[in-house]
Amino acid sequence: VHEPLRLAEELAMLDCLSNGRIISGFVRGIPREYVVYGVPFPESRARFDEAWEIIQGAWTDEVFSYEGRFWSYKDVAIWPRPVQQPHPPVWVPVTGSKESIQWAAERNFPITPGLAGALGFRQDMVRYYAECLAAAGHQITPEHLVVGTNAYVADSREQALAEAGPYQLYFSRTLFSHGNVSETSKQRRAGYVSSQAYDYVRPENQPQANRDRSFRDLTIDTLAANQALAWGSADEVTEKLIAEAEAVGSNTLLLAMNRGAMPNDQFMAQLRRFANEVMPALQAHQVTSVRPAEGIE
């Protein structure tokens, strides 16, 4: 839904401003974004593929031309050019559709497999991703997997729920849910996901793959019951984050620590507390092998 040439240039500028520290995440997005921009769901995959080809070409070619279905350019050159060569590293957040997993594996891009708490489904994604990587001539490593979750350090889990809970609820029930199509069955009928999107998932994990992804009815009680949520004391947060990483065999955590416009002083205090009380233990922990579901050596 973004104009890809402008996006390529903006990311290149950020790469320059950060002196080569940008990691770019490429996602097809969630249905609400296509609703907002009036883009038909069946076009989403083709637009994503075309946009990436344009961005990659703009990053890597000094003068770039492209003629496509949605965008066309002739003899353009972005300025500035990215610091990292041939381009900034790319991560691909995926919620489970096989097409996104295949796309990332063919290009040897790391993925963020699924949502916290859905371990069986997550492991099936890793297994299928490993198979796709192998078919493309690549070998899966812990660096191919980025575990996405969130964290909040407090004196206790109860304090964490009281401090961070309202902001998580605001994000989930309003910002993230408004206008979204969260039911997998509706996404299939609308053409956003294919009928084969989750056919690689083991039968026992199909309910996780096909569950309603609406968060509009989330409550504090729901958050309190979510055992995958890394909220609580420093020891609790550390233990849960290591468990999430170990469950699939990843050395990289992608943490959301400011859902719902948390006040800046609270957010900055949280970052400092996490750095002082949790990071040392995480840095000392090393995962050595990937742990997908059965079927991969």
C-alpha positions as a printed Julia matrix, in Angstrom:
297×3 Matrix{Float64}:
   0.0     0.0     0.0
   3.04    2.29    0.18
   4.57    3.94   -2.89
   7.64    1.67   -3.16
  10.16    4.1    -4.62
   9.5     6.61   -1.84
   9.71    3.83    0.74
  13.06    2.67   -0.67
  14.43    6.19   -0.38
  13.08    6.77    3.13
  14.62    3.51    4.38
  17.91    4.39    2.69
  17.87    7.78    4.45
  17.28    6.06    7.8
  20.17    3.7     7.03
  22.4     6.73    6.48
  21.18    8.55    9.59
  21.86    5.46   11.71
  25.16    4.69    9.95
  23.99    1.29    8.75
  21.88    0.08   11.68
  18.5    -0.29    9.96
  16.83   -3.71    9.74
  13.88   -3.44    7.38
  10.76   -5.5     7.99
   8.71   -6.37    4.93
   5.14   -7.5     5.51
   2.03   -7.78    3.4
   0.16   -6.22    6.3
  -3.16   -6.97    7.94
  -6.54   -6.63    6.2
  -7.47   -3.34    7.9
  -4.65   -1.56    6.05
  -6.09   -2.59    2.69
  -9.54   -1.5     3.85
  -8.18    1.93    4.83
  -6.52    2.5     1.46
  -9.29    0.92   -0.6
  -7.03   -1.76   -2.07
  -8.83   -5.0    -3.03
  -7.69   -7.96   -0.91
  -6.93  -10.21   -3.93
  -4.34   -7.65   -5.11
  -2.39   -7.69   -1.84
   0.04  -10.49   -2.63
   0.84   -9.23   -6.15
   1.35   -5.69   -4.85
   3.68   -6.96   -2.13
   5.78   -8.94   -4.62
   5.99   -6.04   -7.06
   6.83   -3.48   -4.37
   9.73   -5.61   -3.13
  11.17   -5.98   -6.65
  11.08   -2.19   -7.01
  12.64   -1.5    -3.61
  15.38   -4.07   -4.13
  16.17   -2.66   -7.58
  16.19    0.92   -6.32
  18.56   -0.05   -3.5
  21.0    -2.05   -5.62
  21.03   -0.36   -9.07
  22.44    3.14   -9.54
  19.87    3.79  -12.27
  16.69    1.78  -12.12
  13.75    1.13  -14.45
  10.7    -1.03  -13.89
   7.43   -1.64  -15.67
   4.82   -3.44  -13.63
   1.13   -3.93  -13.08
   0.81   -1.36  -10.29
   3.91    0.86  -10.58
   6.29    1.81  -13.39
   9.49    3.9   -13.37
  12.05    4.87  -15.98
  15.65    5.82  -15.31
  15.32    6.75  -11.64
  18.08    6.93   -9.03
  17.33    7.2    -5.32
  19.19    9.59   -3.1
  20.73    8.93   -0.68
  21.84    5.38   -1.26
  21.86    2.93    1.69
  25.03    2.5     3.73
  24.62   -1.28    4.02
  25.44   -3.2     0.85
  23.89   -4.58   -1.2
  20.98   -3.33    0.93
  19.81   -3.26    4.57
  18.99   -6.69    6.02
  15.37   -7.79    5.66
  13.2    -9.59    8.21
   9.8   -10.98    7.24
   7.17  -11.03   10.0
   4.72  -13.86    9.27
   1.53  -14.96   11.0
   1.53  -18.31    9.27
   0.42  -18.24    5.62
   2.54  -20.62    3.55
   2.98  -18.08    0.75
   4.77  -15.63    3.06
   6.98  -18.39    4.46
   7.88  -19.56    0.96
   8.63  -15.97   -0.14
  11.05  -15.43    2.74
  12.75  -18.83    2.34
  13.37  -18.36   -1.38
  15.26  -15.14   -0.56
  16.98  -16.52    2.55
  15.36  -13.84    4.74
  14.81  -14.43    8.48
  11.2   -14.69    9.65
   9.32  -13.89   12.85
   7.23  -17.06   13.15
   3.76  -16.41   14.51
   2.45  -15.16   17.81
   3.58  -15.89   21.35
   1.6   -18.58   23.09
   0.83  -20.67   19.98
   3.83  -22.96   20.34
   2.63  -25.89   18.23
   1.66  -23.63   15.34
   4.94  -21.74   15.7
   6.95  -24.95   15.5
   5.02  -26.03   12.4
   5.95  -22.71   10.77
   9.62  -23.32   11.6
   9.46  -26.87   10.23
   7.85  -25.72    6.97
  10.23  -22.75    6.7
  13.21  -25.13    7.13
  11.85  -27.3     4.32
  11.42  -24.28    2.05
  14.91  -23.01    2.87
  16.39  -26.41    2.03
  14.51  -26.49   -1.28
  16.07  -23.11   -2.09
  19.56  -24.34   -1.2
  19.81  -22.8     2.28
  20.33  -24.31    5.74
  18.26  -23.07    8.66
  20.12  -21.6    11.64
  19.04  -19.87   14.87
  19.77  -16.56   13.1
  16.95  -17.3    10.62
  14.34  -17.04   13.39
  13.24  -13.88   15.18
  10.9   -14.46   18.12
   8.38  -11.66   18.45
   6.78  -11.02   21.84
   6.43   -8.21   24.36
   7.93   -7.54   27.76
   7.36   -5.36   30.81
   9.54   -5.42   33.94
   7.99   -4.53   37.3
   8.29   -5.59   40.93
   5.58   -8.21   40.33
   3.27   -9.52   37.62
   0.36   -7.74   39.28
   2.19   -4.42   39.1
   3.06   -5.04   35.44
  -0.58   -5.72   34.61
  -1.66   -2.56   36.44
   0.94   -0.34   34.75
   1.12   -1.73   31.19
  -2.27   -3.42   30.94
  -4.37   -0.33   30.11
  -2.08    0.62   27.23
  -2.1    -2.92   25.82
  -5.92   -2.95   25.98
  -6.12    0.43   24.26
  -3.89   -0.76   21.44
  -5.64   -4.11   21.03
  -9.24   -2.96   21.3
  -8.99    0.2    19.22
  -5.87    0.87   17.14
  -5.26   -2.74   16.12
  -8.86   -3.92   15.81
 -10.67   -1.06   14.1
 -11.72   -2.05   10.58
  -9.81   -5.33   10.65
 -11.02   -8.65    9.22
  -9.78  -11.06   11.85
 -11.66  -14.29   11.04
  -9.68  -16.66    8.81
 -12.86  -17.85    7.08
 -13.75  -14.28    6.09
 -10.19  -13.63    4.93
 -10.43  -16.65    2.64
 -13.78  -15.6     1.19
 -12.44  -12.08    0.6
  -9.35  -13.4    -1.19
  -6.82  -12.23    1.4
  -5.54  -15.74    2.19
  -5.7   -18.81   -0.01
  -7.6   -21.99    0.83
  -4.21  -23.77    1.1
  -2.57  -21.14    3.33
  -2.35  -23.44    6.37
  -2.34  -26.9     4.84
   1.22  -27.51    6.1
   0.07  -27.25    9.73
  -0.36  -30.49   11.69
  -4.0   -31.42   12.46
  -3.63  -30.83   16.19
  -2.48  -27.24   15.52
  -5.14  -26.33   12.96
  -7.3   -24.63   15.65
  -4.37  -22.31   16.45
  -3.81  -21.58   12.76
  -7.48  -20.87   12.03
  -8.43  -19.07   15.22
 -10.09  -15.67   15.29
  -7.34  -13.03   15.57
  -9.61  -10.34   16.95
  -8.4    -8.6    20.1
 -11.38   -6.28   20.49
 -12.73   -8.2    23.51
  -9.4    -8.44   25.33
  -9.61   -7.76   29.09
  -7.2    -7.45   32.0
  -8.27  -10.92   33.07
  -7.33  -12.25   29.62
  -3.9   -10.66   29.92
  -3.47  -12.05   33.44
  -4.24  -15.56   32.19
  -1.82  -15.32   29.26
   1.14  -17.36   30.47
   3.21  -16.5    27.38
   3.17  -12.8    28.26
   6.61  -11.77   29.54
   5.36   -9.35   32.18
   6.41   -9.4    35.81
   9.59   -9.39   37.85
  12.95   -9.37   36.12
  13.38  -13.07   36.82
   9.91  -13.87   35.43
  10.5   -11.83   32.29
  13.92  -13.39   31.71
  12.59  -16.92   32.19
   9.68  -16.43   29.77
  11.79  -14.76   27.08
  14.4   -17.52   27.17
  11.64  -20.14   27.07
  10.1   -18.5    23.98
  13.48  -18.43   22.22
  14.39  -21.97   23.24
  11.03  -23.35   22.09
  11.93  -22.8    18.43
  15.71  -22.34   18.67
  16.28  -18.63   18.12
  18.94  -16.19   19.31
  16.98  -13.06   18.39
  14.09  -11.46   20.27
  11.91   -8.76   18.72
  10.26   -7.06   21.68
   7.29   -4.72   21.72
   7.65   -2.63   24.86
   5.36    0.32   24.16
   1.97   -0.86   22.97
  -0.7     1.84   23.06
   1.18    5.12   23.4
   2.66    4.65   26.87
   3.83    7.95   28.42
   7.4     8.68   27.45
   8.81    8.8    30.98
   7.23    5.42   31.77
   8.56    3.93   28.54
  12.09    5.25   29.05
  12.13    3.99   32.65
  11.01    0.6    31.35
  13.81    0.46   28.78
  16.4     1.27   31.45
  15.01   -1.3    33.83
  14.97   -3.96   31.12
  18.57   -3.12   30.15
  19.81   -3.3    33.74
  17.8    -6.24   35.1
  17.07   -8.53   32.14
  19.62   -7.96   29.39
  22.67   -9.38   31.22
  20.99  -12.78   31.6
  19.79  -12.77   28.0
  23.22  -11.89   26.68
  24.73  -14.8    28.6
  22.29  -17.28   27.05
  23.1   -18.88   23.69
  20.8   -21.08   21.6
  22.77  -23.48   19.43
  20.18  -25.32   17.34
  16.77  -24.8    15.77
  13.87  -26.73   17.32
  11.07  -27.12   14.8
   8.31  -29.7    14.95
   9.15  -33.29   14.1
  10.33  -34.0    10.59
  13.48  -31.9    10.28
  16.92  -33.11   11.29
